[in-house]
Short mmCIF file of N, CA, C and O in Angstrom, two decimals:
data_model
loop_
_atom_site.label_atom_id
_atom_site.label_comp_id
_atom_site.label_asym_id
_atom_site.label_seq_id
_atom_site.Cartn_x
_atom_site.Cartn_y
_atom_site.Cartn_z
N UNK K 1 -97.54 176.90 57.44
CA UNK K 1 -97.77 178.30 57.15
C UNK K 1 -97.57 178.55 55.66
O UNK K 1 -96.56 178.39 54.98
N UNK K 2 -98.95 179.04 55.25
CA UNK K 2 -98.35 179.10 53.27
C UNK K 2 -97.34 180.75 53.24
O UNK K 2 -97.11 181.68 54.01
N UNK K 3 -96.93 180.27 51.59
CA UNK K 3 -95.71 180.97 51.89
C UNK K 3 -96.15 182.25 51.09
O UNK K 3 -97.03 181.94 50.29
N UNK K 4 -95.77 183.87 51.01
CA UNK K 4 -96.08 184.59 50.77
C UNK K 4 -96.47 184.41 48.70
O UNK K 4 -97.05 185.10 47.87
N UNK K 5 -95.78 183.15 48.71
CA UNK K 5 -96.24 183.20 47.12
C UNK K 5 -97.84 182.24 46.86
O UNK K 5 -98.52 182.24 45.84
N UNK K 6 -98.05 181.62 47.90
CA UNK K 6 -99.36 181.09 48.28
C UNK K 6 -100.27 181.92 49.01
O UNK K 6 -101.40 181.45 49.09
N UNK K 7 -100.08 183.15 49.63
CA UNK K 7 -101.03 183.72 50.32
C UNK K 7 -101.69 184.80 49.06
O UNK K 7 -102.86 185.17 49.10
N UNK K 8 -100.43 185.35 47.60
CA UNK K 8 -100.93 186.16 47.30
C UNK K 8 -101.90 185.59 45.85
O UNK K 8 -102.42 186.35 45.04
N UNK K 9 -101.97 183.99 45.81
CA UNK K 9 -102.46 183.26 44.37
C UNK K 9 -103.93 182.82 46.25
O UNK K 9 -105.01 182.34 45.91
N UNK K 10 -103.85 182.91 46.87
CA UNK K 10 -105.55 182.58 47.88
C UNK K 10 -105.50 183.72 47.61
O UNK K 10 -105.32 183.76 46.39
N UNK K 11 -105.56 185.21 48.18
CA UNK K 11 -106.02 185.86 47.93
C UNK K 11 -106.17 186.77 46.70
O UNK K 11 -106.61 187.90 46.93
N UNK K 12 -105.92 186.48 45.55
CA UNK K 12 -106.23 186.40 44.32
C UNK K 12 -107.18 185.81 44.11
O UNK K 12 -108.04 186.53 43.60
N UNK K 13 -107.55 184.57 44.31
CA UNK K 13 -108.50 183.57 44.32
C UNK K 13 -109.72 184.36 44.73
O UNK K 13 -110.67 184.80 44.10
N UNK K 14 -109.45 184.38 45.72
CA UNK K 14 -110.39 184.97 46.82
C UNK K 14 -111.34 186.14 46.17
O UNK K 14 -112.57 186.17 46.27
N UNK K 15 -110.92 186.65 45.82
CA UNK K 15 -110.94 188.49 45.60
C UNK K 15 -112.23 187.98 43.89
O UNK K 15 -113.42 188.29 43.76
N UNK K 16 -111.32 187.14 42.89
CA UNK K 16 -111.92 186.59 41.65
C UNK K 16 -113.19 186.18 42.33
O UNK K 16 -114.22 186.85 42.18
N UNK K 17 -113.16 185.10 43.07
CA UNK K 17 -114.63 184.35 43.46
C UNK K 17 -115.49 185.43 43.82
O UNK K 17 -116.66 185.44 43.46
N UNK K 18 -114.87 186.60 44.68
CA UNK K 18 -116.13 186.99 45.22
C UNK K 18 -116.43 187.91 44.38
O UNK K 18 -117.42 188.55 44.73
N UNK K 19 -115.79 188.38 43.03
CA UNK K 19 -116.32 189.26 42.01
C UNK K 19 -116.93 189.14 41.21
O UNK K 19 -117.78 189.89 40.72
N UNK K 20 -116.44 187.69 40.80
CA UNK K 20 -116.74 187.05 39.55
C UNK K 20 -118.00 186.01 39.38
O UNK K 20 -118.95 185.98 38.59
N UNK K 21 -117.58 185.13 40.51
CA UNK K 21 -118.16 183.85 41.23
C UNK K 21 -117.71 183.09 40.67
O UNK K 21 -118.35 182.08 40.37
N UNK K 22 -116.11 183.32 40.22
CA UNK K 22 -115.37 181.87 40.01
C UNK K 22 -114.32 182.79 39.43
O UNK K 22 -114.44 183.88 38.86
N UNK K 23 -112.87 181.81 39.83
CA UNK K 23 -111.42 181.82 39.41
C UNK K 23 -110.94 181.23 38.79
O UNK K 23 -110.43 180.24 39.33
N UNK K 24 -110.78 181.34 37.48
CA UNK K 24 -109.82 180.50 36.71
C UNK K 24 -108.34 180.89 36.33
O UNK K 24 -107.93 182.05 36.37
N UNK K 25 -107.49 179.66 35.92
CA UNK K 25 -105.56 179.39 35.90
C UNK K 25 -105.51 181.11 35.56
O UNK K 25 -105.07 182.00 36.28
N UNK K 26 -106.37 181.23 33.64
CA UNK K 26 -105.96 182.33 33.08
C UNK K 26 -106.29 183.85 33.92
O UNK K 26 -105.46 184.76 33.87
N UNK K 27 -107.34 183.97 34.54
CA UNK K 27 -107.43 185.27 35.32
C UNK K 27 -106.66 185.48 36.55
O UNK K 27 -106.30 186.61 36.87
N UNK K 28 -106.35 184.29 37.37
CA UNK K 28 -105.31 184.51 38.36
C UNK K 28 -104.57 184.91 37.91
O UNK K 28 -104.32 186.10 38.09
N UNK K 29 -103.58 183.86 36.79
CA UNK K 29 -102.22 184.90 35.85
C UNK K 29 -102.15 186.03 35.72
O UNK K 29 -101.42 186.80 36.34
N UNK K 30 -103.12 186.34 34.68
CA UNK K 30 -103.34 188.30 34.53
C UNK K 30 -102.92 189.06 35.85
O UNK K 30 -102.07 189.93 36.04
N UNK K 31 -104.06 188.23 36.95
CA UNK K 31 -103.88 189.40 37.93
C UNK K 31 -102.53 189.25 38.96
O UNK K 31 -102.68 189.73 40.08
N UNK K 32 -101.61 188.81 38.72
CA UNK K 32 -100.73 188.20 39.54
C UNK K 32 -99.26 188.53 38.41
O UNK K 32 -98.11 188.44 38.83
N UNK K 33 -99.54 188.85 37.16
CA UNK K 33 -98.94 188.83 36.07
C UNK K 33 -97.74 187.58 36.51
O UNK K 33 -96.63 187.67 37.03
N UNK K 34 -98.47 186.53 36.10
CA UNK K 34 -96.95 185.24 35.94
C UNK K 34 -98.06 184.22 34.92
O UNK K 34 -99.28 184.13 34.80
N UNK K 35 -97.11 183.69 34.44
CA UNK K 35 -97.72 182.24 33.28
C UNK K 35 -98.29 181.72 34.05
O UNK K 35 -98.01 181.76 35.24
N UNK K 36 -99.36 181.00 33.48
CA UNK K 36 -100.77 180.22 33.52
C UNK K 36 -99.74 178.98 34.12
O UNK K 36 -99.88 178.64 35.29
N UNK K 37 -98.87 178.41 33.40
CA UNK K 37 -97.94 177.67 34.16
C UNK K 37 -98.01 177.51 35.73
O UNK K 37 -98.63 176.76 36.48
N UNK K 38 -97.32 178.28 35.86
CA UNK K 38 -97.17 178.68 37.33
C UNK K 38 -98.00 178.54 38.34
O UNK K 38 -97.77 178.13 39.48
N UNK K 39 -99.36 179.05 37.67
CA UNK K 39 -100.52 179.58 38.43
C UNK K 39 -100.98 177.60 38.94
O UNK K 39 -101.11 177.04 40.04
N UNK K 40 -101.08 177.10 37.50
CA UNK K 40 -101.68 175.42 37.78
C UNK K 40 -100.60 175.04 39.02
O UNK K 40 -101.06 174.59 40.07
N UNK K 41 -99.48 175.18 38.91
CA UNK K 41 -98.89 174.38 40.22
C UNK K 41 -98.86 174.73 41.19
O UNK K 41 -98.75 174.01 42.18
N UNK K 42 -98.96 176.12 41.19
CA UNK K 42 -99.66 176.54 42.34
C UNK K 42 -100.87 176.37 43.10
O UNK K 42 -100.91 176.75 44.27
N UNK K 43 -102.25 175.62 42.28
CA UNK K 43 -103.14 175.41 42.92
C UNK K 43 -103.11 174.70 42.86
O UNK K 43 -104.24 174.32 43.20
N UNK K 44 -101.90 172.99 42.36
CA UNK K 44 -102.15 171.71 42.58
C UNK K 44 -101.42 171.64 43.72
O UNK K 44 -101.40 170.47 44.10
N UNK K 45 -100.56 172.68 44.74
CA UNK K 45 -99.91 172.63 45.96
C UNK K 45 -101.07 173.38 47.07
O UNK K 45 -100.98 173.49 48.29
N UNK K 46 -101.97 173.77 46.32
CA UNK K 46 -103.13 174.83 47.21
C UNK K 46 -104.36 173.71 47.35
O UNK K 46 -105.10 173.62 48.33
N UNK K 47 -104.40 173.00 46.36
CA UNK K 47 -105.31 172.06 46.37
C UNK K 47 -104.76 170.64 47.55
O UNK K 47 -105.48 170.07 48.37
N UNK K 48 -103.44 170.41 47.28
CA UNK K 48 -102.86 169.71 48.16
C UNK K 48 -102.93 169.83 49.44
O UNK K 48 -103.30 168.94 50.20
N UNK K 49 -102.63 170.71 49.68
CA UNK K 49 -102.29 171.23 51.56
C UNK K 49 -103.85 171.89 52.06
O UNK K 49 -104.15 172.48 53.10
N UNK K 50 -104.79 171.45 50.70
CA UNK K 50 -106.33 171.77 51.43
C UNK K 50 -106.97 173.22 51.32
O UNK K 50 -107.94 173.37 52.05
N UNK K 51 -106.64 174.18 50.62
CA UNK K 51 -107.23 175.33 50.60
C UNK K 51 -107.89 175.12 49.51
O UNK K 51 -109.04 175.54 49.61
N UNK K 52 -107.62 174.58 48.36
CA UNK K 52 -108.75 174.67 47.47
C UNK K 52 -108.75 173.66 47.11
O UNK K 52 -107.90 172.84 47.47
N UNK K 53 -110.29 173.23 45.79
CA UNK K 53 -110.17 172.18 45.11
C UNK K 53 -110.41 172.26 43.78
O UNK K 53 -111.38 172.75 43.20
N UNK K 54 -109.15 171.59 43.22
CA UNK K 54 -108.88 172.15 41.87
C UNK K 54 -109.15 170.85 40.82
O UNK K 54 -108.28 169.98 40.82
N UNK K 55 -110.09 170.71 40.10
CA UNK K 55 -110.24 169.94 38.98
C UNK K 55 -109.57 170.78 37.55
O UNK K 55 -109.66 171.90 37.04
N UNK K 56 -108.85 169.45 37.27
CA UNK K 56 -108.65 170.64 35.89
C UNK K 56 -109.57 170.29 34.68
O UNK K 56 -110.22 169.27 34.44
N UNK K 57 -109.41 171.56 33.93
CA UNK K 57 -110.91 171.53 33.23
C UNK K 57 -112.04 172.31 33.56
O UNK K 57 -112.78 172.98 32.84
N UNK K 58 -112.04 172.03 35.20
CA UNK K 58 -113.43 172.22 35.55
C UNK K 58 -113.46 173.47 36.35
O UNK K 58 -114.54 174.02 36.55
N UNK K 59 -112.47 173.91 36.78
CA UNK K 59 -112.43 175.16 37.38
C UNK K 59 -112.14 175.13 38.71
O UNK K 59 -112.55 174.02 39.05
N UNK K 60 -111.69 175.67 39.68
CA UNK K 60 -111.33 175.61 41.47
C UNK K 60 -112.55 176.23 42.49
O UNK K 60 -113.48 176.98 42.17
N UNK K 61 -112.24 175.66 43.80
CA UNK K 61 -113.36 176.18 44.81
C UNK K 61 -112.19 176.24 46.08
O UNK K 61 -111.36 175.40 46.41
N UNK K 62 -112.51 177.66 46.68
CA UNK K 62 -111.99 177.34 48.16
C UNK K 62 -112.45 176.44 48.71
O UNK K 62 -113.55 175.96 48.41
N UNK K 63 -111.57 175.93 49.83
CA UNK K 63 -112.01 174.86 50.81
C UNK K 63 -112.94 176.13 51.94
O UNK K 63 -113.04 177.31 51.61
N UNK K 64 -113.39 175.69 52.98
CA UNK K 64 -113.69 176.54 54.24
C UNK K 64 -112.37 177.27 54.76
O UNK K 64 -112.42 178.47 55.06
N UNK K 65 -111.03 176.41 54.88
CA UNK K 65 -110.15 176.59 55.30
C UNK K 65 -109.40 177.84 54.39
O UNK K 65 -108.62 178.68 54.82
N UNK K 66 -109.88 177.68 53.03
CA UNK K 66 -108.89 178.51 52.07
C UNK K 66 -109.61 179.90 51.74
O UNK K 66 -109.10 181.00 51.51
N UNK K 67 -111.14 179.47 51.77
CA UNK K 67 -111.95 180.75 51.93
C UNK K 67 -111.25 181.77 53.15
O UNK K 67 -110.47 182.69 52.91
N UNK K 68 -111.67 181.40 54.38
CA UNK K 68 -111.40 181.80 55.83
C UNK K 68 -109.91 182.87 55.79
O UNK K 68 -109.75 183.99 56.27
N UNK K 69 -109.00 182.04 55.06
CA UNK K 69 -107.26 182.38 54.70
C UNK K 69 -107.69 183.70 53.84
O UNK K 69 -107.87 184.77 54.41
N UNK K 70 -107.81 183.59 52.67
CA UNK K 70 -108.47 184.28 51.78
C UNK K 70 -108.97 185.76 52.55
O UNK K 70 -108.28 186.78 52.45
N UNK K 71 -110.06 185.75 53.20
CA UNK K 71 -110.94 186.87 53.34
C UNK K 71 -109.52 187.66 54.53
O UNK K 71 -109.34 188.87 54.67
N UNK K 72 -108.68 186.46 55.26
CA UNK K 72 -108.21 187.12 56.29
C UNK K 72 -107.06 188.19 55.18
O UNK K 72 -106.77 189.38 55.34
N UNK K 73 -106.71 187.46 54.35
CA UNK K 73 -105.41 188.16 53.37
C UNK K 73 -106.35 188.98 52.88
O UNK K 73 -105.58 189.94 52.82
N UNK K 74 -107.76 189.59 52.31
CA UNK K 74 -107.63 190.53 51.66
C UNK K 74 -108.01 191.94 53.17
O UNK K 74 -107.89 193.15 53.34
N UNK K 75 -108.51 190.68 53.93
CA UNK K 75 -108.87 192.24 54.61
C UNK K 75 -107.46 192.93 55.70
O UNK K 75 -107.53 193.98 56.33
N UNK K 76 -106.12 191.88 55.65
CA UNK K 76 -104.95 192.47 55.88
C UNK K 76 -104.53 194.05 54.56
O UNK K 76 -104.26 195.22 54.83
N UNK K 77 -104.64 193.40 53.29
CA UNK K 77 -104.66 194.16 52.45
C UNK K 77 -104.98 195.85 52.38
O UNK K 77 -104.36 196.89 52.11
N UNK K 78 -106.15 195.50 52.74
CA UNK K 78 -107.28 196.61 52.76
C UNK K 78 -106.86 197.29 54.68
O UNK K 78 -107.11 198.49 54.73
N UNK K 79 -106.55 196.96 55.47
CA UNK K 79 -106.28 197.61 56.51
C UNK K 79 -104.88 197.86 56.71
O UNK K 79 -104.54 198.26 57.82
N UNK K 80 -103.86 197.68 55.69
CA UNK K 80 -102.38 198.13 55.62
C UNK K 80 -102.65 199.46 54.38
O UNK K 80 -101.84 200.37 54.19
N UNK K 81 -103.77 199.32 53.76
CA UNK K 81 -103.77 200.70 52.55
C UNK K 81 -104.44 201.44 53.47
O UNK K 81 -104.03 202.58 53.68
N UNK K 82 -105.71 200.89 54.29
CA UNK K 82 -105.81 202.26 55.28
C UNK K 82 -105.11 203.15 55.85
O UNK K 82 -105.32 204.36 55.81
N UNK K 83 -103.94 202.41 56.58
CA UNK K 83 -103.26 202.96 57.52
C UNK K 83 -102.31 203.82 57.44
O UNK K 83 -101.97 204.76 58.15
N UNK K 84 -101.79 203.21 56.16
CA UNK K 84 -101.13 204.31 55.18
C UNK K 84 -101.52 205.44 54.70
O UNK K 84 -100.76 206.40 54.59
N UNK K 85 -102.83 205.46 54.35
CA UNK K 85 -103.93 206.56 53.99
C UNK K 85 -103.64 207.33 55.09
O UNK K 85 -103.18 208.45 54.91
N UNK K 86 -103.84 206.94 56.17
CA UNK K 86 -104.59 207.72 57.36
C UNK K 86 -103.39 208.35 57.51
O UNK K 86 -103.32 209.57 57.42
N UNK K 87 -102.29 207.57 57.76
CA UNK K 87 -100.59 208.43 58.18
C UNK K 87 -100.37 209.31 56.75
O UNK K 87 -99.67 210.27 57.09
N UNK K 88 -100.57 209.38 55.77
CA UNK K 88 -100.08 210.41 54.58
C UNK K 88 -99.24 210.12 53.87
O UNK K 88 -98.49 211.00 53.46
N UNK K 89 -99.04 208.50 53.39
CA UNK K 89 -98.22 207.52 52.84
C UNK K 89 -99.29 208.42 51.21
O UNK K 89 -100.51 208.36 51.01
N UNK K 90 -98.15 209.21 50.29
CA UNK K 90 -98.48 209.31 49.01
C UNK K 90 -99.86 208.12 48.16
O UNK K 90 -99.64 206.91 48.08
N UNK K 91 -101.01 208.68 47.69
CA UNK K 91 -101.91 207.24 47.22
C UNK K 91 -101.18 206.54 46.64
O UNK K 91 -100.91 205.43 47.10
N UNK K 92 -100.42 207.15 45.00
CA UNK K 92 -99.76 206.39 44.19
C UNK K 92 -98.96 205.65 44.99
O UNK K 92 -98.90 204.49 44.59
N UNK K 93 -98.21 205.89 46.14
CA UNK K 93 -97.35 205.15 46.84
C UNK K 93 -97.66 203.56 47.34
O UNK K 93 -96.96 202.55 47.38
N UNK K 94 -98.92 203.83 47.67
CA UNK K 94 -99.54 202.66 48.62
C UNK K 94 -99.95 201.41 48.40
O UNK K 94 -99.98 200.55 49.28
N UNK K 95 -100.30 201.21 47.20
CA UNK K 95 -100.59 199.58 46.80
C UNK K 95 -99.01 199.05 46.72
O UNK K 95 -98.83 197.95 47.22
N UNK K 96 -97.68 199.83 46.05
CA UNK K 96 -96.82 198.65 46.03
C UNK K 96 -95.78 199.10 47.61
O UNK K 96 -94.56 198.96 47.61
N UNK K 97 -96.36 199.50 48.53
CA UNK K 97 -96.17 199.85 49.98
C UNK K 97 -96.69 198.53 50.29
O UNK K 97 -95.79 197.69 50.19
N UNK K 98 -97.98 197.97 50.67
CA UNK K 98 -98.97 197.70 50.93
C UNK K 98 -97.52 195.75 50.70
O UNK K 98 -96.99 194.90 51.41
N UNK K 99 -97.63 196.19 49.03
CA UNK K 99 -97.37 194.41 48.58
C UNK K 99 -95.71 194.80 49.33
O UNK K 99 -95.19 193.81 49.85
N UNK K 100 -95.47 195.18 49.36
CA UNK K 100 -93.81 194.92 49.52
C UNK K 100 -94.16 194.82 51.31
O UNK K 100 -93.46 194.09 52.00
N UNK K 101 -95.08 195.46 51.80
CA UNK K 101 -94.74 194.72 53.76
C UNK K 101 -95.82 193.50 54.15
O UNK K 101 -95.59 192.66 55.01
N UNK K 102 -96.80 193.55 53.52
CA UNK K 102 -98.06 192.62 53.74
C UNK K 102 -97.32 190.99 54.52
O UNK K 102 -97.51 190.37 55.57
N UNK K 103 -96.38 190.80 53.23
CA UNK K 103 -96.06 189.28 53.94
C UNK K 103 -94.90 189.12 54.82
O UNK K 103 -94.34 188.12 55.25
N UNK K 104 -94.60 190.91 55.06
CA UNK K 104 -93.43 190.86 56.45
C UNK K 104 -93.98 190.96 58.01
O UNK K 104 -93.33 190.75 59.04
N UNK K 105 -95.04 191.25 57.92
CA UNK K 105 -95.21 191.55 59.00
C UNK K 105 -96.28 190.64 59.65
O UNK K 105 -97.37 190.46 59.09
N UNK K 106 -95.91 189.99 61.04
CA UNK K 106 -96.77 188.87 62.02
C UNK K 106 -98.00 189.47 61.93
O UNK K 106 -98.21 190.66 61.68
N UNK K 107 -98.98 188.41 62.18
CA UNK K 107 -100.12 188.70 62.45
C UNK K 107 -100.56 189.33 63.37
O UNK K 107 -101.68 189.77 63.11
N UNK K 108 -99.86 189.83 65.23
CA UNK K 108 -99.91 190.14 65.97
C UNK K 108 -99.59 191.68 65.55
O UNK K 108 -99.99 192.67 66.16
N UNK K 109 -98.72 191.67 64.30
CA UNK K 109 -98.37 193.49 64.38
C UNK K 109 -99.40 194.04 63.34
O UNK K 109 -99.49 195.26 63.21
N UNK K 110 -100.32 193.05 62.46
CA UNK K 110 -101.45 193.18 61.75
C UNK K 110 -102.21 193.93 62.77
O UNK K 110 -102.57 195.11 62.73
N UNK K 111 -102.39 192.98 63.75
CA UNK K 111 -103.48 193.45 65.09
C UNK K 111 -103.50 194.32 65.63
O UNK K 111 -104.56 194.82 66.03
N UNK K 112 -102.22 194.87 65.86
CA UNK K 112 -101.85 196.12 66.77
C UNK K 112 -101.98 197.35 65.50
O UNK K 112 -102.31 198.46 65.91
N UNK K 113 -101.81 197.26 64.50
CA UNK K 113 -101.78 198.39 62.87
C UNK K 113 -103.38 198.67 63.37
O UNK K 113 -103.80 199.77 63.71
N UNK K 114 -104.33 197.20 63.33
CA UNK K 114 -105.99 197.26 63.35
C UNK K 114 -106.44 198.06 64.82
O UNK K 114 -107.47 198.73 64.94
N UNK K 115 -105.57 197.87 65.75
CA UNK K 115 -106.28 198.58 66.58
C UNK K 115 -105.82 200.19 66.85
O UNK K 115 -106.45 200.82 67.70
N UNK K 116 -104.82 200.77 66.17
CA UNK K 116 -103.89 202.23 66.11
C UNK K 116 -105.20 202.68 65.06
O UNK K 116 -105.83 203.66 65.47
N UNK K 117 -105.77 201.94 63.47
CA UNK K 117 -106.14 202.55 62.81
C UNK K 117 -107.83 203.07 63.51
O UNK K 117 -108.49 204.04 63.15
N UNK K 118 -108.15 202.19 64.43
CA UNK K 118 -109.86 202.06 65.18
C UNK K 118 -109.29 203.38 66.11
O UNK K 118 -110.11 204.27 66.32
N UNK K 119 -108.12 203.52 66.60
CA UNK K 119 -108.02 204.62 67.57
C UNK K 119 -108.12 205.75 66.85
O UNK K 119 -108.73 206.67 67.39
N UNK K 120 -107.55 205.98 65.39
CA UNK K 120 -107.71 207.48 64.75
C UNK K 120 -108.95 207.45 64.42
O UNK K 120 -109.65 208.42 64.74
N UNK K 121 -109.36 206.69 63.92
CA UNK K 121 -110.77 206.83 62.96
C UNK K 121 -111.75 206.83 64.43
O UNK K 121 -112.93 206.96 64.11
N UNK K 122 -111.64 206.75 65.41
CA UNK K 122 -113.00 207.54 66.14
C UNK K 122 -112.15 208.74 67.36
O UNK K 122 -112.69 209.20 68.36
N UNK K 123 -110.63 209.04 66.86
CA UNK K 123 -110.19 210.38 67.05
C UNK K 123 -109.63 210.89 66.31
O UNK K 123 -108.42 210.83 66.05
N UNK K 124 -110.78 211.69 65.70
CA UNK K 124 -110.12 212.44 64.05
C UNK K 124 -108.97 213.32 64.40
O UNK K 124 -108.07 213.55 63.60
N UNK K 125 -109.01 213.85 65.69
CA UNK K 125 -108.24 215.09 66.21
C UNK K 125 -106.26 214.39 66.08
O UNK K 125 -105.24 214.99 65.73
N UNK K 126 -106.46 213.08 66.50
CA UNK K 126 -105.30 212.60 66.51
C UNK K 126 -104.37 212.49 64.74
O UNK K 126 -103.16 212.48 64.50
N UNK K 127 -105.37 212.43 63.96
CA UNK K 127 -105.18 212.50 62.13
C UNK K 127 -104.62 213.58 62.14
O UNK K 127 -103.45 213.68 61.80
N UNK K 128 -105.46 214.78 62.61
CA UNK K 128 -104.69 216.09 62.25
C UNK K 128 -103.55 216.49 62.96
O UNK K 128 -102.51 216.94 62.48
N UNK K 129 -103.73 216.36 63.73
CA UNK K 129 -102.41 216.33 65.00
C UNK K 129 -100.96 215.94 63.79
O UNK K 129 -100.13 216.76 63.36
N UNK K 130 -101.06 214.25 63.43
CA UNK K 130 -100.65 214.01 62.68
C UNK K 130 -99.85 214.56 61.51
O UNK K 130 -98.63 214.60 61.33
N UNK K 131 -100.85 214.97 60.78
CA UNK K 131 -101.09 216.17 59.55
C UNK K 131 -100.27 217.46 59.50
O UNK K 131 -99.63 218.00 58.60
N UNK K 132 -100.54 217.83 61.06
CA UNK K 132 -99.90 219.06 61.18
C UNK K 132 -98.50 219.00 61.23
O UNK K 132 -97.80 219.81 60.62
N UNK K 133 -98.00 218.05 61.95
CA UNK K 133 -96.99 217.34 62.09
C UNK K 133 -95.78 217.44 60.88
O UNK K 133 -94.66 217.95 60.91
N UNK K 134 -96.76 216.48 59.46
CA UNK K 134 -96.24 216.37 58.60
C UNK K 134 -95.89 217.90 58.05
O UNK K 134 -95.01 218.24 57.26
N UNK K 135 -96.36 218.29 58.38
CA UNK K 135 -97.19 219.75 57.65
C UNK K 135 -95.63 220.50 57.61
O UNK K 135 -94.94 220.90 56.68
N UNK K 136 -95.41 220.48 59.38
CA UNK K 136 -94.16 221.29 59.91
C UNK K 136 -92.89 220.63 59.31
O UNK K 136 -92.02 221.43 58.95
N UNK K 137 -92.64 219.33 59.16
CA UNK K 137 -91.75 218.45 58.63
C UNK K 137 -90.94 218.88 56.97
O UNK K 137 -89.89 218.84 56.33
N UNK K 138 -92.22 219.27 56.95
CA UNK K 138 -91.97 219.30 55.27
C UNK K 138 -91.73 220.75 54.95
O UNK K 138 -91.28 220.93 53.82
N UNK K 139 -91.94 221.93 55.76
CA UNK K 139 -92.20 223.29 55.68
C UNK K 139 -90.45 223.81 55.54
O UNK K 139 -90.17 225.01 55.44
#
């Protein structure tokens, strides 16, 4: 199981390739803010255990396996900022919401977040319900 400091340099990866059409040491760094250092041994342990393949020099490629990892971490990402959205988690709040539970929580409670957020979003009535909720909370 990679470890939350390997899931967030794949999906870094991930996110670069599919913007860019390629990831390199120095743009992972930036976006991850840690030394270029770091970043290389990190993908000579990512390259190791098979998610990517890293020539140096020449630039890295997901494996199938590291792609697959990848798309699953950003679209955890992107359905923990939903859900937050949808419950009334402050915006500014939510990206470092988002990074501080992403690598706490099982994949099974990923699943169950994905299927609560499919239940509001085709019952809007349950959002406001919600809403109102907060509404009274805070009054």
């Amino acid at each position: 199981m990679p470890t939350p400091s390997m899931e967030d340099h794949i999906e870094q990866i991930y996110l670069l390739i599919s913007n860019k059409g390629y990831a390199r040491v120095s743009d992972i760094a930036e976006a991850l803010s840690v030394l270029p250092s770091s970043v290389t041994k990190m993908v000579q342990k990512l390259d190791k255990d098979g998610y990517l393949v890293y020539e140096k020099y020449r630039g890295l490629t997901l494996t199938p396996k590291g792609h697959k990892l990848g798309k699953r971490l950003v679209q955890r990402h992107e359905l923990l900022e939903q859900f937050l959205r949808i419950i009334g988690v402050d915006e500014e709040r939510i990206y470092n919401d988002v990074e501080g539970i992403e690598h706490h929580l099982s994949w099974n409670s990923i699943d169950r977040i994905a299927d609560l957020v499919q239940v509001m979003e085709e019952n809007p009535d349950i959002a406001k319900k919600l809403e109102a909720s907060r509404s009274q909370h805070n009054a």
